[in-house]
Amino acid sequence: MAKAEKPNRKNDQAALLEVFANPHPGRDYEIEHIAPEFTSVCPKTGQPDFGVIRLIYTPDKKCVELKSWKLYLQSYRNRGIFYEDVTNVILNDLTAVLAPRTMTVISEWTPRGGIRSVIRCNYQK
Amino acid sequence: MAKAEKPNRKNDQAALLEVFANPHPGRDYEIEHIAPEFTSVCPKTGQPDFGVIRLIYTPDKKCVELKSWKLYLQSYRNRGIFYEDVTNVILNDLTAVLAPRTMTVISEWTPRGGIRSVIRCNYQK
Amino acid sequence: MAKAEKPNRKNDQAALLEVFANPHPGRDYEIEHIAPEFTSVCPKTGQPDFGVIRLIYTPDKKCVELKSWKLYLQSYRNRGIFYEDVTNVILNDLTAVLAPRTMTVISEWTPRGGIRSVIRCNYQK
Amino acid sequence: MAKAEKPNRKNDQAALLEVFANPHPGRDYEIEHIAPEFTSVCPKTGQPDFGVIRLIYTPDKKCVELKSWKLYLQSYRNRGIFYEDVTNVILNDLTAVLAPRTMTVISEWTPRGGIRSVIRCNYQK
Amino acid sequence: MAKAEKPNRKNDQAALLEVFANPHPGRDYEIEHIAPEFTSVCPKTGQPDFGVIRLIYTPDKKCVELKSWKLYLQSYRNRGIFYEDVTNVILNDLTAVLAPRTMTVISEWTPRGGIRSVIRCNYQK
Amino acid sequence: MAKAEKPNRKNDQAALLEVFANPHPGRDYEIEHIAPEFTSVCPKTGQPDFGVIRLIYTPDKKCVELKSWKLYLQSYRNRGIFYEDVTNVILNDLTAVLAPRTMTVISEWTPRGGIRSVIRCNYQK
Amino acid sequence: MAKAEKPNRKNDQAALLEVFANPHPGRDYEIEHIAPEFTSVCPKTGQPDFGVIRLIYTPDKKCVELKSWKLYLQSYRNRGIFYEDVTNVILNDLTAVLAPRTMTVISEWTPRGGIRSVIRCNYQK
Amino acid sequence: MAKAEKPNRKNDQAALLEVFANPHPGRDYEIEHIAPEFTSVCPKTGQPDFGVIRLIYTPDKKCVELKSWKLYLQSYRNRGIFYEDVTNVILNDLTAVLAPRTMTVISEWTPRGGIRSVIRCNYQK
Amino acid sequence: MAKAEKPNRKNDQAALLEVFANPHPGRDYEIEHIAPEFTSVCPKTGQPDFGVIRLIYTPDKKCVELKSWKLYLQSYRNRGIFYEDVTNVILNDLTAVLAPRTMTVISEWTPRGGIRSVIRCNYQK
Amino acid sequence: MAKAEKPNRKNDQAALLEVFANPHPGRDYEIEHIAPEFTSVCPKTGQPDFGVIRLIYTPDKKCVELKSWKLYLQSYRNRGIFYEDVTNVILNDLTAVLAPRTMTVISEWTPRGGIRSVIRCNYQK
């Protein structure tokens, strides 16, 4: 399991993320949000990519607000970014905003050239 | 795995829960009740939420009576409460009443805004 | 089964469609192309919609070229259009370009507000 | 296939239904809305019932607006009504408002007493 | 499709069936009840048989009351009767009591000797 | 649908089939027996073949007794016979013994050389 | 994992269980028998319950004979006993007869009141 | 359903097909061979295509020998040919060799550019 | 995990097994062969048994040749042997011939008397 | 988990592999590419083999470029190589080029002679 990576830029997209206070901070528990409607653009071919973004975390003081999470994910709709990069960037943005106890981001992509890809990143405080 | 959290209120709903004596207290064994017909109300939008409540526990001296468990879950039908909160509140109510050896409550929700959520809490004596 | 409807505008999107000569015009046979990566925008909420576009037709003199069909579907990515409308418009555009013997367009959408929709249109020469 | 039945009352619930003009009235095409989050109450036991409401119709001049359809279905949340009755009442309400070319309403219910039920009604102009 | 067969005996089991008035007799519609917890006894081996009883009918003036239907099916629990016979007897009992417009009874059995069986009977007024 | 074919030999295997009187000869109803444990031998390679034999018929005066049907199918265990042939032979043997109103025999085979086969024969009185 | 519990009675049902000598006592290996046709009676409502009994064990000197296991399970057909109790009683009966190295009994029940239950017990020598 | 099309060339591949005499020519019955390991080459991109070839026919005097059918399909491994064309060519080759009563060839392809295709051709004597 | 058991006889069947040299002996890797077409005979009833044999091993110096493995499994076709026994005997035969680093044999059987069984054995050098 | 094995030859196929710099080398994360369209040739029979190649790795400084990975896999299309060998060779080639922190290659093959095989190799720095 990896250590925290410094958020590589204070991008505009991260500013979309809103938080609310964890209603049960005394307990370690797990929140999972599964977003099967993620789409971005391949920087090489200009073609759209489609995937599922799976977020799993144990909150500390803050939880991500669900609608802002949706809008954050939608902000990638017309942005060019590779599979490996976007999965790490999402993890970096969210750990910077939430400071969770643990967090995992998994992206599962539809096939390109007959091959489908899955990227899995995690963070431990 | 989290420690026990103090039940945050002696609510009316918890009073619905009835227990019976564990018929085999000498053995650590696991009871799971899966309730796919849970519904509550989103406090923000006023719209109904729908989910599956999965309860898994190792009883100590008491077991939860199945019909009272159903009525307890039904008492959320017209109550506004968020995903993260209701999952923890159910765990708190049940651990207060049963004092189990271990207990897990998992809620799995139908999609909202294209995103589906799962919350997992557990308790260890 | 409905009669042909007049294409309601010579739009720019239809210009993306390319054809090739049916290699076996002497036989009535069926071609189906299933595109699970369709996305457009809801004109009312501005939110993205996601669906599968299923095209089934019996060609007469022309077949639709597969890459141009993909680009045509991608041209809806940032366009606001309702479920019922887009399904009919796609059928109109394609029957205008291909003059097929029969054609069916089916759109199957991911849930919104807990409800998922399917629209089915067909055309007979 | 049955003839139209007179709407048995101008109920308050039907007033929730809103329509929009069919954008392609020149073609017979099919619209299906599948609502897996329907819940009403059993008049006999007072217990909640859960089901899927499947609506399939060929519009004439009007289509049902999707959000109003959701609110209409939600209005049964705390109303006591039997399986057979509610399926017919929904069909009556909707044919009265939309005057469709054809319409089918199917309700599929979760098990009660180990038995699950499905009711299928249709209407032809 | 077969004509009605005379109920071969006024058995005690049929007396368990209760009816209610069809709330929408003006329309031909379909009611299906699927009972996966049917069990009877093989008259030859004395071993229990297990199956699903699927009832599909278009009511005329009467509908079968669901709880009485469950009790009727339970009355076979310790009775010896063959697959082919029980499926026809159920159809005979129910058509005698309900006088439906059409009715189908299907029984689907778990494997015996590596072979699984399905029996399908129907009745048309 | 094909006419009856003359049983091409009074083989020993057919002698294994036993019948019982149809308990409901006044009604046309359907009996299906699905046997997923069929095995015979390929006459060309000497290798075993494995398949599912699906029998569907409307009895007239006689039904096939289930245990004898199992023994009949087992009698092919070490016999060399091709897919197309065995499916027709089973149909011939059974129609000779039962004189059913209609009968279908379907054999579904596991893959050989990456190809799986299905043979479907039927008979109408 | 729990220690052995004393068999709470030398019941008649346990007398149905027959054993055979483990043919390979020198090796720790696992035997699983899955019985999806279990049925007993709810002591509270008098209604039949239906479930799957899954038995997994590592034999020491004895294995349970399969037909006697079936008859033992059938002996619950008309007996009133709760989910939690029957699962433990089966484990107690079987460990008393077999003295296995380890044993697990799992019961998985069909829904009652919209809730389905699973009970898991195990024993370690 | 289409009439027979003249085989557009006496190609070398068709010469691979071998036949055997239909063992039951007196009956109309159906033979299906499903080959999920078909691969050819896209003439435009030079990239391999992968699909399932499903052959369904009612033989007259001849049946196709299964191993020769496999070798015939393998002969496309390094040949450039489009989806629509290869499906029709296979039908033409096979009808020329077998003169069947009816025949259907269906090809189902893995996704390219996020779109998957199915081609269905049939022939009636 | 169990120690090696002495092969209980140098049977004729084991002589069918052929080996080839492990092409990559420097690495611990896993080979799995899944054979769903296994059949033997029940010594008690004389009836055929059907199962899946799953072999998983880490080779040391030798790998089992796939065709000889198939012929070895076929040699049980007409041999009477119990579930528990055959699974252990296969493991003994194969470990004697291959001397693998680890090996697991799992047999999964079709239902008999409504009960299906799974046997799992393993070996560690 | 095995140690690295020396790449057994600097073959032409490995030269097809292209890399790009890991955009997030500071974190241990997992990349999985699933290629269901792999085909090679059996060296013994000359018949084509078909399988899925599953690659899972934690990159260090380099990631494999997806298109080059596809072309590398395609280079086996007409090459004779056994299941066990090709899985290890792919792992050797890729670890030589990428020097990953960990890597797993799994090949899952379609059935031959009724038996399907899976090979799993891994590498740890």
Tab-separated table of C-alpha atoms in Angstrom, chain F residues 1-5 8 44 83-89 91-92 95 112-123, chain H residues 20 22-37 54 56-57 63-67 69-70 73-74:
chain	number	residue	atom	x	y	z
F	1	MET	CA	-42.715	-30.179	-39.042
F	2	ALA	CA	-41.962	-33.705	-40.232
F	3	LYS	CA	-44.158	-36.762	-40.626
F	4	ALA	CA	-43.466	-39.922	-38.615
F	5	GLU	CA	-40.482	-41.942	-39.798
F	8	ASN	CA	-35.427	-48.279	-38.530
F	44	LYS	CA	-15.043	-42.198	-35.854
F	83	TYR	CA	-25.000	-36.724	-33.196
F	84	GLU	CA	-27.506	-36.503	-36.059
F	85	ASP	CA	-28.276	-40.209	-35.973
F	86	VAL	CA	-28.819	-40.683	-32.245
F	87	THR	CA	-31.220	-37.740	-32.036
F	88	ASN	CA	-33.402	-39.187	-34.791
F	89	VAL	CA	-33.164	-42.743	-33.443
F	91	LEU	CA	-37.286	-39.855	-31.590
F	92	ASN	CA	-38.105	-42.933	-33.670
F	95	THR	CA	-42.755	-42.342	-31.082
F	112	ARG	CA	-15.406	-30.822	-30.004
F	113	GLY	CA	-12.611	-29.075	-31.945
F	114	GLY	CA	-13.917	-25.772	-30.542
F	115	ILE	CA	-17.382	-26.285	-32.109
F	116	ARG	CA	-20.561	-27.190	-30.229
F	117	SER	CA	-23.588	-28.714	-31.943
F	118	VAL	CA	-27.338	-28.865	-31.381
F	119	ILE	CA	-29.732	-31.222	-33.214
F	120	ARG	CA	-33.526	-30.692	-33.138
F	121	CYS	CA	-36.094	-33.223	-34.476
F	122	ASN	CA	-39.830	-33.280	-34.163
F	123	TYR	CA	-42.796	-35.429	-34.963
H	20	PHE	CA	-21.862	-37.263	-45.579
H	22	ASN	CA	-28.109	-37.418	-44.308
H	23	PRO	CA	-28.970	-40.516	-42.205
H	24	HIS	CA	-32.646	-39.442	-41.861
H	25	PRO	CA	-33.633	-37.667	-45.109
H	26	GLY	CA	-37.313	-38.507	-44.619
H	27	ARG	CA	-37.658	-35.982	-41.801
H	28	ASP	CA	-37.198	-32.192	-41.694
H	29	TYR	CA	-34.879	-31.633	-38.746
H	30	GLU	CA	-32.433	-28.941	-37.711
H	31	ILE	CA	-28.662	-29.106	-37.244
H	32	GLU	CA	-26.796	-26.240	-35.522
H	33	HIS	CA	-23.003	-25.887	-35.277
H	34	ILE	CA	-21.669	-22.994	-33.159
H	35	ALA	CA	-18.017	-22.059	-33.739
H	36	PRO	CA	-16.789	-19.421	-31.246
H	37	GLU	CA	-13.174	-19.510	-32.455
H	54	ARG	CA	-23.413	-19.961	-36.029
H	56	ILE	CA	-28.260	-23.641	-38.627
H	57	TYR	CA	-29.690	-25.797	-41.422
H	63	CYS	CA	-24.773	-33.013	-44.083
H	64	VAL	CA	-21.488	-31.160	-43.619
H	65	GLU	CA	-18.748	-33.232	-41.977
H	66	LEU	CA	-17.764	-31.492	-38.714
H	67	LYS	CA	-13.965	-31.647	-38.995
H	69	TRP	CA	-16.268	-27.517	-41.391
H	70	LYS	CA	-13.650	-26.609	-38.769
H	73	LEU	CA	-13.495	-21.923	-41.042
H	74	GLN	CA	-9.770	-21.977	-40.167
